[in-house]
Tab-separated table of C-alpha atoms and ligand atoms in Angstrom:
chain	number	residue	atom	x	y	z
A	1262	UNK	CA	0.000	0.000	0.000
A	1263	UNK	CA	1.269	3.424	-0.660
A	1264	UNK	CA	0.573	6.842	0.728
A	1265	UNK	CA	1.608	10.103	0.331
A	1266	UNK	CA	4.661	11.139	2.837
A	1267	UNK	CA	4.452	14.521	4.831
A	1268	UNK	CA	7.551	16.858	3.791
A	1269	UNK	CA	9.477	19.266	6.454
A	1270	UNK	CA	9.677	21.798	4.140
A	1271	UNK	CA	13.065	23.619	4.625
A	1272	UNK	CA	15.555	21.029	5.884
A	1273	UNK	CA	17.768	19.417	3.637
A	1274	UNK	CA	17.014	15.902	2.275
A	1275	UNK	CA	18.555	13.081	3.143
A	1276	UNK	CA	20.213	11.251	-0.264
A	1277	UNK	CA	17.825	8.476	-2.108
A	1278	UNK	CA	18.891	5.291	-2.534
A	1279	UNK	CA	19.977	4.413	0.883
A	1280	UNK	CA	19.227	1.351	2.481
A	1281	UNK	CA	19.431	0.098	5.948
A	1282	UNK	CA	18.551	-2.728	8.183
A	1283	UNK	CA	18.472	-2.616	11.653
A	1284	UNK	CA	18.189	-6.193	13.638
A	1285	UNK	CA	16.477	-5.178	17.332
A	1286	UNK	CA	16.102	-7.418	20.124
A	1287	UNK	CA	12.708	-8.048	22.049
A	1288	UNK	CA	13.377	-6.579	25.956
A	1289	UNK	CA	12.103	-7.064	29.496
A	1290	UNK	CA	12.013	-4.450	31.249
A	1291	UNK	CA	11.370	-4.166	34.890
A	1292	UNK	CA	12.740	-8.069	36.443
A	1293	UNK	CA	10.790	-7.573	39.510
A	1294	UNK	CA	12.078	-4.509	41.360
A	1295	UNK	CA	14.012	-2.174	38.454
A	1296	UNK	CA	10.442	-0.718	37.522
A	1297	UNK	CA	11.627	1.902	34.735
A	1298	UNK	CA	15.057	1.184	35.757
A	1299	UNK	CA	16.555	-2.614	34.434
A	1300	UNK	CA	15.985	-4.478	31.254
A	1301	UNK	CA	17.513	-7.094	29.680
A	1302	UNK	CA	17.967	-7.740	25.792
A	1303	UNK	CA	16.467	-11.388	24.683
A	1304	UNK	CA	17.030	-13.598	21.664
A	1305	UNK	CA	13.896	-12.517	19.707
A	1306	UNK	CA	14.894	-10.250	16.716
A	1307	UNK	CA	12.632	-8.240	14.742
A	1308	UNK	CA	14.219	-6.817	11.218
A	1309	UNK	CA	13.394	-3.219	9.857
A	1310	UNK	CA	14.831	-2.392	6.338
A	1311	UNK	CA	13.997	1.511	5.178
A	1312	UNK	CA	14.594	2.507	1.490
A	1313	UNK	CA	15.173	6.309	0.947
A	1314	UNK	CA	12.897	6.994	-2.330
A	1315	UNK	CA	13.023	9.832	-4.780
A	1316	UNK	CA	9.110	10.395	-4.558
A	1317	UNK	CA	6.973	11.201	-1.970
A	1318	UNK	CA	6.000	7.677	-1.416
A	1319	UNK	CA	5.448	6.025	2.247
A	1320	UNK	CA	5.468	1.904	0.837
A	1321	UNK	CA	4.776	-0.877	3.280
A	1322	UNK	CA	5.739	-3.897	3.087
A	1323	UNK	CA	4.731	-5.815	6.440
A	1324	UNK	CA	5.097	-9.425	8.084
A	1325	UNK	CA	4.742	-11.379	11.375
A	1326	UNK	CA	3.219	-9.649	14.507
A	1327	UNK	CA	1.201	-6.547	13.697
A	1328	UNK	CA	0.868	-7.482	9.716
A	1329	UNK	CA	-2.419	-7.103	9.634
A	1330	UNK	CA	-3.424	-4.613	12.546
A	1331	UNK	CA	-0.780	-1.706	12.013
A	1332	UNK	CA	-1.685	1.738	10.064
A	1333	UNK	CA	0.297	1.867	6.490
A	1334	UNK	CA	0.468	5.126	6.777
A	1335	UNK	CA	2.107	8.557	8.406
A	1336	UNK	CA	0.810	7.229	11.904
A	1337	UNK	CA	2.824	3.600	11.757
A	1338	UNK	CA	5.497	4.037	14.797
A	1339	UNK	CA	8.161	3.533	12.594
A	1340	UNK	CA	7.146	6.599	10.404
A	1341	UNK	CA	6.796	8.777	13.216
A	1342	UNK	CA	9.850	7.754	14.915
A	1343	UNK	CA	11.993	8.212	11.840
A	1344	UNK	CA	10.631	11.932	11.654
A	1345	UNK	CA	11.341	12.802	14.708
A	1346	UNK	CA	14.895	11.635	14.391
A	1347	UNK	CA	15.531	13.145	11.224
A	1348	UNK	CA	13.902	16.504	12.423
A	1349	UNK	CA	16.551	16.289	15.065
A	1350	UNK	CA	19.158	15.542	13.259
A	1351	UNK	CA	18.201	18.599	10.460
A	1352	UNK	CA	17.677	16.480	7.748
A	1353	UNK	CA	13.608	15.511	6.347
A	1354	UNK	CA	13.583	12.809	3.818
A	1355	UNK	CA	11.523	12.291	0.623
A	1356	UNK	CA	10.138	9.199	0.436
A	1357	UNK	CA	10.605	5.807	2.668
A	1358	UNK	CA	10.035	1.951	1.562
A	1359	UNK	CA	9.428	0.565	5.285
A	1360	UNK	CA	9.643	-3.473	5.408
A	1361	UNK	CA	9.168	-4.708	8.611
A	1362	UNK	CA	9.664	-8.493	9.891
A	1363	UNK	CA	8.048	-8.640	13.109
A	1364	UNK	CA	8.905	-11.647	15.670
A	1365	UNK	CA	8.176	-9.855	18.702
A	1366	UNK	CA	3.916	-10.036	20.261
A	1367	UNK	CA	2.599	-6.705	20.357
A	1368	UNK	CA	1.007	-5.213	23.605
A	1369	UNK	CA	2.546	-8.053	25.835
A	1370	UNK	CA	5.553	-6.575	27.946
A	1371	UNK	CA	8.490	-7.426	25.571
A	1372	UNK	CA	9.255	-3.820	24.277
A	1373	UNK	CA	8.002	-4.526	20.885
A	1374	UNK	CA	7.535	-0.306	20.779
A	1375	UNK	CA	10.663	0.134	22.339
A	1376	UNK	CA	12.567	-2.110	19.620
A	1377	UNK	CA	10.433	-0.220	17.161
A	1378	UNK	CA	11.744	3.396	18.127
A	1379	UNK	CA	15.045	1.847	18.470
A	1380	UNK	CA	15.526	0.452	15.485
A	1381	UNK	CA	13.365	3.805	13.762
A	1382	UNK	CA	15.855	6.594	15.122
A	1383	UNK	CA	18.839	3.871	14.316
A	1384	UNK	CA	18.184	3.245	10.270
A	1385	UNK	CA	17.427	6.882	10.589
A	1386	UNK	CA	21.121	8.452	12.019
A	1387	UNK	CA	22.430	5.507	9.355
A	1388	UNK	CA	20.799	7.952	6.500
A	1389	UNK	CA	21.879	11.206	7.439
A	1390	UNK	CA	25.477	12.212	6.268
A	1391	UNK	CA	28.310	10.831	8.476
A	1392	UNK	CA	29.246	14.598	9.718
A	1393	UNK	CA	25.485	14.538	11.146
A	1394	UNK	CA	25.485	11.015	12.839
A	1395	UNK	CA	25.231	10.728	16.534
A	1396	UNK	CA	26.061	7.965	19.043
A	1397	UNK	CA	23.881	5.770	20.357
A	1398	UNK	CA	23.823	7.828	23.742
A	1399	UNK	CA	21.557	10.262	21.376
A	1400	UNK	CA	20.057	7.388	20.464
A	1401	UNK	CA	19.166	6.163	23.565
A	1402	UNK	CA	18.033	10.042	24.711
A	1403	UNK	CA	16.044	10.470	22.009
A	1404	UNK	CA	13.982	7.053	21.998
A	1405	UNK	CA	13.568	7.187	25.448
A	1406	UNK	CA	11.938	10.168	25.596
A	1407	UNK	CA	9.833	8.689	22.960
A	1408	UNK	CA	8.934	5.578	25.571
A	1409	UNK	CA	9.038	7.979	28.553
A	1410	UNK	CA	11.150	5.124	30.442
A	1411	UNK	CA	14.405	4.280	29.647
A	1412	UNK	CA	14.415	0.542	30.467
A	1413	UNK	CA	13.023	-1.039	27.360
A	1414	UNK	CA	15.075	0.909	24.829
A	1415	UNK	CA	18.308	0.737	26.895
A	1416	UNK	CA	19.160	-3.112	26.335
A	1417	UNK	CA	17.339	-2.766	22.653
A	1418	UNK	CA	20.352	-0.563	22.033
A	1419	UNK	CA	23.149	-1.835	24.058
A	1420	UNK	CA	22.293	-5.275	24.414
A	1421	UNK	CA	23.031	-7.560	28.197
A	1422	UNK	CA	21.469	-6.276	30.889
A	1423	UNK	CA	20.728	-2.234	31.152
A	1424	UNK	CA	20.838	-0.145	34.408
A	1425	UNK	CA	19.236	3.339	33.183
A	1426	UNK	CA	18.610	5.978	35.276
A	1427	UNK	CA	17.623	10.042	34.759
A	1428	UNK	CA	20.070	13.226	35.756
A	1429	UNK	CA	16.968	15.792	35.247
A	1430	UNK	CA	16.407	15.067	31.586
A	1431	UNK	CA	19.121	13.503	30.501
A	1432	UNK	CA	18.537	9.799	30.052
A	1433	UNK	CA	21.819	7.247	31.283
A	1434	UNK	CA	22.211	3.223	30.993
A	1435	UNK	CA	25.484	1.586	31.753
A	1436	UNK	CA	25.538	-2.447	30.862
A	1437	UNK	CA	26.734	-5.587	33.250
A	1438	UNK	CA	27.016	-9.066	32.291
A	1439	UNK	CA	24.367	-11.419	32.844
A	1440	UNK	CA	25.727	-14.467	34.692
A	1441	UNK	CA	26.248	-17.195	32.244
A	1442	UNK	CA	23.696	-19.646	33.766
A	1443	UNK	CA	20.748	-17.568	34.102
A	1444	UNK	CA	18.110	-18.307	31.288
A	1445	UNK	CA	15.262	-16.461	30.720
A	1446	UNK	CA	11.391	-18.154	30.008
A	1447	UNK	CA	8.958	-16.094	29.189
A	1448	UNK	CA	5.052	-17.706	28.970
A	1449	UNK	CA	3.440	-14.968	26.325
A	1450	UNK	CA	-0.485	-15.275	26.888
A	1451	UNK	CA	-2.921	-14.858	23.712
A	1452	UNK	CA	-4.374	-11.472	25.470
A	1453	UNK	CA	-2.764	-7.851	25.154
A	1454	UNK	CA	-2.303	-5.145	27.384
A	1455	UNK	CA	-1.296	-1.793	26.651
A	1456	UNK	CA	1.623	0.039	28.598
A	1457	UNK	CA	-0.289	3.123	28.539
A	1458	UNK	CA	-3.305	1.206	30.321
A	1459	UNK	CA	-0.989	-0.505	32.774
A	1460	UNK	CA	0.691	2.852	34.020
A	1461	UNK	CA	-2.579	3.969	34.823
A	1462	UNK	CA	-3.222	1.276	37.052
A	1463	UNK	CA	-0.013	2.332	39.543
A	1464	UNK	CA	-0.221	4.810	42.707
A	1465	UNK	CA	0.757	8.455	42.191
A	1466	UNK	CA	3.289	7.533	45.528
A	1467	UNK	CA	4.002	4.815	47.562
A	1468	UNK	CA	5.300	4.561	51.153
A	1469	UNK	CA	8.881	4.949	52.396
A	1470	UNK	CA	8.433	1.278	53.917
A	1471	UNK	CA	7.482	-0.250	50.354
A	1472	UNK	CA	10.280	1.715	49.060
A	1473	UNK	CA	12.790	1.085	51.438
A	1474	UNK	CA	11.957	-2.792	51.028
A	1475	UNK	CA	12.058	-2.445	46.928
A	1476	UNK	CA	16.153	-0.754	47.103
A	1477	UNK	CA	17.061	-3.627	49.252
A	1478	UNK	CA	15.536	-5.920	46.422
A	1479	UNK	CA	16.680	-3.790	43.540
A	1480	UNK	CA	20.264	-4.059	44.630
A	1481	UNK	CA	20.445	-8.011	45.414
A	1482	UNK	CA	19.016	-8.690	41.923
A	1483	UNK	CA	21.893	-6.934	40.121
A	1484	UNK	CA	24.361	-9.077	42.229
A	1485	UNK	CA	22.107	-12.566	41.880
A	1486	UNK	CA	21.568	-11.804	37.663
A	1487	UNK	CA	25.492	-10.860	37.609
A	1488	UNK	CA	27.052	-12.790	40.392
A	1489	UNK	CA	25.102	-15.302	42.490
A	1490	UNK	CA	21.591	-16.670	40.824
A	1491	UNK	CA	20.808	-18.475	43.806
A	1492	UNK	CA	19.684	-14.998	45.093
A	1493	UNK	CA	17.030	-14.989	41.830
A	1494	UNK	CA	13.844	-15.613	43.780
A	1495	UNK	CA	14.427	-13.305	46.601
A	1496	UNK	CA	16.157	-10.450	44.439
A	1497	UNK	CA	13.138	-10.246	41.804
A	1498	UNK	CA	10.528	-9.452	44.700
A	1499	UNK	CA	8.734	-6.181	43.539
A	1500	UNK	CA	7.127	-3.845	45.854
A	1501	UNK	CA	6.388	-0.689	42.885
A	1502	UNK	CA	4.140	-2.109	40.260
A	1503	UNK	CA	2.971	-5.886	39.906
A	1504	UNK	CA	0.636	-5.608	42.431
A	1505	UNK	CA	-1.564	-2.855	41.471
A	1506	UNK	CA	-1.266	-4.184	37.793
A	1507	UNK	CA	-2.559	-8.206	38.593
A	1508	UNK	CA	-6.245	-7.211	38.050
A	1509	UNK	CA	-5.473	-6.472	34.669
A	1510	UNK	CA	-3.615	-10.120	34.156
A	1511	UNK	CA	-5.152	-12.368	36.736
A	1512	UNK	CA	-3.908	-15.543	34.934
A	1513	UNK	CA	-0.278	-14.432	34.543
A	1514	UNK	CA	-0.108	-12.658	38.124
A	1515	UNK	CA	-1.500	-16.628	39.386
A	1516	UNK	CA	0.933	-18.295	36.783
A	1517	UNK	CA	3.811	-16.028	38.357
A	1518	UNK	CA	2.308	-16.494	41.770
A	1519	UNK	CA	2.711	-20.969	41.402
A	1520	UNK	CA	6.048	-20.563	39.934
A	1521	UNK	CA	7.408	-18.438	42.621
A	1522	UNK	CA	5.687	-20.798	45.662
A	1523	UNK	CA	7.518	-23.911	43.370
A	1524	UNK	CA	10.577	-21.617	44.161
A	1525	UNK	CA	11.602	-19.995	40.488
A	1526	UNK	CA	11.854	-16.535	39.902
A	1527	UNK	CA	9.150	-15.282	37.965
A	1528	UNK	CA	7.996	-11.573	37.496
A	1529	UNK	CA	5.694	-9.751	34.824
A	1530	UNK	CA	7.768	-9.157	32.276
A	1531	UNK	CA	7.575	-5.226	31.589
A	1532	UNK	CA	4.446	-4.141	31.801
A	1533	UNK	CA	2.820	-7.508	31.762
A	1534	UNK	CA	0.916	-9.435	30.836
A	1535	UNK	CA	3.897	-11.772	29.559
A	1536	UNK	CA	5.438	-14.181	32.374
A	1537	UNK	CA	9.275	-13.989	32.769
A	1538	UNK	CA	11.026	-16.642	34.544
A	1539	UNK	CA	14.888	-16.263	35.244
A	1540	UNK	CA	16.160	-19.982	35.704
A	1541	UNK	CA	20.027	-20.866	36.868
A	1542	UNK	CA	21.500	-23.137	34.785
A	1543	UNK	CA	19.145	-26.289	32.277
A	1544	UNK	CA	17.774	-28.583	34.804
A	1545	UNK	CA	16.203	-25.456	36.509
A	1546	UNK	CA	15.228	-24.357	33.057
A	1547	UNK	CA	13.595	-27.717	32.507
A	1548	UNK	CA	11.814	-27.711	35.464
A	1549	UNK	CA	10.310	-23.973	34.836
A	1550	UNK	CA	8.987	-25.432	31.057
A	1551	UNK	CA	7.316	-28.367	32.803
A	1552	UNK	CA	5.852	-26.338	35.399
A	1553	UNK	CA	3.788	-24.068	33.349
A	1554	UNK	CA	3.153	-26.602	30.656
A	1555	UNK	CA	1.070	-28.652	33.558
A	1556	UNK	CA	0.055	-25.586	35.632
A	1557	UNK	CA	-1.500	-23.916	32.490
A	1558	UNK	CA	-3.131	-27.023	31.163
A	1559	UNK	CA	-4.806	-27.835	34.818
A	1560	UNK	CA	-5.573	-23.823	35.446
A	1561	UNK	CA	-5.558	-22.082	32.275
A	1562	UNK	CA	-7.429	-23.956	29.853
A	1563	UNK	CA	-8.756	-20.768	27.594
A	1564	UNK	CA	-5.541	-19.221	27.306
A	1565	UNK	CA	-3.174	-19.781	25.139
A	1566	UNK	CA	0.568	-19.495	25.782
A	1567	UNK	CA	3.698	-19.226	23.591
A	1568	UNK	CA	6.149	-20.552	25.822
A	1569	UNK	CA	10.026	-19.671	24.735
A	1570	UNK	CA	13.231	-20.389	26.407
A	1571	UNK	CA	15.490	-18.006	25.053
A	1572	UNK	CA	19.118	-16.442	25.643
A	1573	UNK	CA	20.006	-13.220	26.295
A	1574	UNK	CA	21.199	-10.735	23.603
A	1575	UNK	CA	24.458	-9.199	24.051
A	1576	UNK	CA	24.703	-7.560	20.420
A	1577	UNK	CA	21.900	-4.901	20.701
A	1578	UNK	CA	20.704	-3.126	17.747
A	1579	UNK	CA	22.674	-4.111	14.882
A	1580	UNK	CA	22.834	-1.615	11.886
A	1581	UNK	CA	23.769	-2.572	8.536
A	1582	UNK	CA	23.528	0.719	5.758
A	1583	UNK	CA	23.944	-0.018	1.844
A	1584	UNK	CA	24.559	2.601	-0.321
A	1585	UNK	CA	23.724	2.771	-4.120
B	1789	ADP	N1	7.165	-3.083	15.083
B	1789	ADP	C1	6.205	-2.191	15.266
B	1789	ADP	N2	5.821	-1.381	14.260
B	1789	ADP	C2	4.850	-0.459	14.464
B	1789	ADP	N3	4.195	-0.284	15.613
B	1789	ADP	C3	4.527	-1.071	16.635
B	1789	ADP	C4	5.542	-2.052	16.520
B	1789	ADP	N4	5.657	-2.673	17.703
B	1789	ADP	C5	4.757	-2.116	18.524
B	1789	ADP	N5	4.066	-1.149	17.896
B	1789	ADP	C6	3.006	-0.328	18.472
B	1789	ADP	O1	3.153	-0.335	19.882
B	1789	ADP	C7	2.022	-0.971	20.503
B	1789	ADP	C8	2.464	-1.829	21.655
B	1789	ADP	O2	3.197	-1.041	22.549
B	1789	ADP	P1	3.063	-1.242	24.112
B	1789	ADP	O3	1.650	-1.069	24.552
B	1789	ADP	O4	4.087	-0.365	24.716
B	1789	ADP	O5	3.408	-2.779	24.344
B	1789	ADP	P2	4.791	-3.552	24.283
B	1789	ADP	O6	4.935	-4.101	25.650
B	1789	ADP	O7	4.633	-4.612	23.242
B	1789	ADP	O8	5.851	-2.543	23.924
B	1789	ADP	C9	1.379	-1.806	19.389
B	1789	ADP	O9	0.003	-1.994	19.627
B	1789	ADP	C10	1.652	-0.936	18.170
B	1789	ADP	O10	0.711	0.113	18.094
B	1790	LIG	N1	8.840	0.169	33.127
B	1790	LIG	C1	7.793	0.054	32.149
B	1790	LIG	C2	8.132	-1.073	31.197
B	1790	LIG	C3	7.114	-1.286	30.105
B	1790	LIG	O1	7.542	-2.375	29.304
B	1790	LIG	P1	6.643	-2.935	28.105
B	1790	LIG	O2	7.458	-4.015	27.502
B	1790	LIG	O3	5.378	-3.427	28.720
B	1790	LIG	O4	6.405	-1.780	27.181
B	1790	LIG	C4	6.476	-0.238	32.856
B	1790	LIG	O5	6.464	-1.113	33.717
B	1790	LIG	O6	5.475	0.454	32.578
């Protein structure tokens, strides 16, 4: 399908004839007590190539997750994201071929609009001239003010596990390395929720003990995910968020609440309503896949669930540009 693209009359244009693909892993953000703080890359690409036209052609050409949902138009993410880049950057392009191979579930708490943004403002800096291209510290600035968190796009840039944090409005992230045993589950259920709609479930404040109790957490899961995974279960216990969000995902907040009383550490993966599960080392792993394939079957007969052990990603956004 093609539309017309909007113009920013004034800026110069970025050359046709450019193409780049950007390879963006899926995220989780969150791991129990980093609410809008940690994330951690995972093994579940989705590809973005964008084609710099002559005309003033938006062209679509989508697959996988979102194929048949998303707008073909100014409004798809990708579109939007790109602009804003560009605009940023001082450049406004002409026209833009946009094919999209999308792995990662929409609306399900593994960043798929974080590693959308990321991999937007990415092919985007690839276009511009090389005096104009930025880091990917503007990178991450930019796309996280896009998310309004940091902890999704963070690891969809960098890759491993991201610690991001906010000096006014600058946005930071600084990477540590995931403990080779630890492999993460995730349990994907065949419902969506939105971020925006799980935000709106959390407290405007919360108390000084529930905070107090969260730091203590917050600081033994970066030693148990880098360090010492026996610590897992007691280092992703969350005091900020998955409480006031398990209304809106009953059967992942009771999935995550069996798994955790079987002793495995299992958390809503960002926003929810995906189930993360952080296992140390295969037999645990196998263990966690048995669990939930018996606990779902017996408790969870409506829902469907993707269940994927992956690895984590230590890569990050890979950018590849071609020139004509
Ligand atoms: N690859 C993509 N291309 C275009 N839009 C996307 C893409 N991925 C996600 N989105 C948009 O973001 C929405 C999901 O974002 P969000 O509610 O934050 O959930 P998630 O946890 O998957 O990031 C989708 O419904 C869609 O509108
Ligand atoms: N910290 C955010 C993370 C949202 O992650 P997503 O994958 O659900 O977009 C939050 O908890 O709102």
């Amino acid at each position: 399908m093609k539309t017309t693209a909007p113009t920013t009359v004034g800026l110069p244009l970025i050359d046709a004839g450019q193409r780049v693909t950007v390879r963006v892993p899926a995220t989780s953000a969150n791991l129990g007590p980093g609410y809008d703080s940690l994330g951690l890359a995972l093994a579940l690409h989705d590809t973005l190539t964008v084609e710099s036209l002559e005309s003033a052609e938006l062209v679509f050409e989508l697959s996988g997750e979102g194929a048949d949902s998303l707008p073909r138009d100014a409004s798809h993410l990708v579109v939007r994201a790109m602009e804003a880049a560009f605009s940023r950057l001082g450049y406004r392009h002409g026209g833009l071929r946009i094919t999209a191979t999308n792995v990662n579930p929409h609306g399900r708490g593994l960043g798929s609009s974080a590693s959308a943004v990321v991999a937007a403002v990415s092919a985007a800096n690839a276009m511009v001239p090389a005096e104009g291209q930025r880091g990917r510290d503007w990178i991450l600035q930019l796309t996280s003010e896009m998310e309004g968190h940091p902890d999704n796009v963070a690891p969809a840039i960098f890759g491993g596990l991201a610690l991001s944090w906010q000096d006014s409005d600058q946005y930071r992230s600084t990477c540590a390395t995931v403990a080779g045993s630890v492999i993460p589950i995730v349990a994907v259920p065949d419902f969506e929720l939105s971020t925006e709609a799980a935000r709106a479930l959390l407290p405007a404040s919360v108390g000084h003990h529930a905070a107090a109790m969260n730091s203590g957490r917050a600081a033994l899961l970066i030693h148990a995910l880098t360090q010492k995974p026996e610590f897992l279960l007691a280092g992703t216990e969350d005091y900020l968020h998955q409480s006031y969000r398990a209304e809106a995902m009953r059967p992942s907040a009771a999935l995550i609440r069996a798994l955790r009383n079987a002793g495995h550490a299992a958390v809503v993966s960002g926003a929810g309503p995906t189930v993360l599960v952080l296992a140390n080392g295969e037999a645990e792993a196998t263990d966690v896949l048995a669990f939930i394939e018996s606990y779902t079957t017996a408790n969870t007969p409506d829902i469907g669930w993707r269940v994927l052990k992956l690895a984590v990603d230590v890569e990050g956004a890979k950018v590849d540009l071609h020139r004509r």
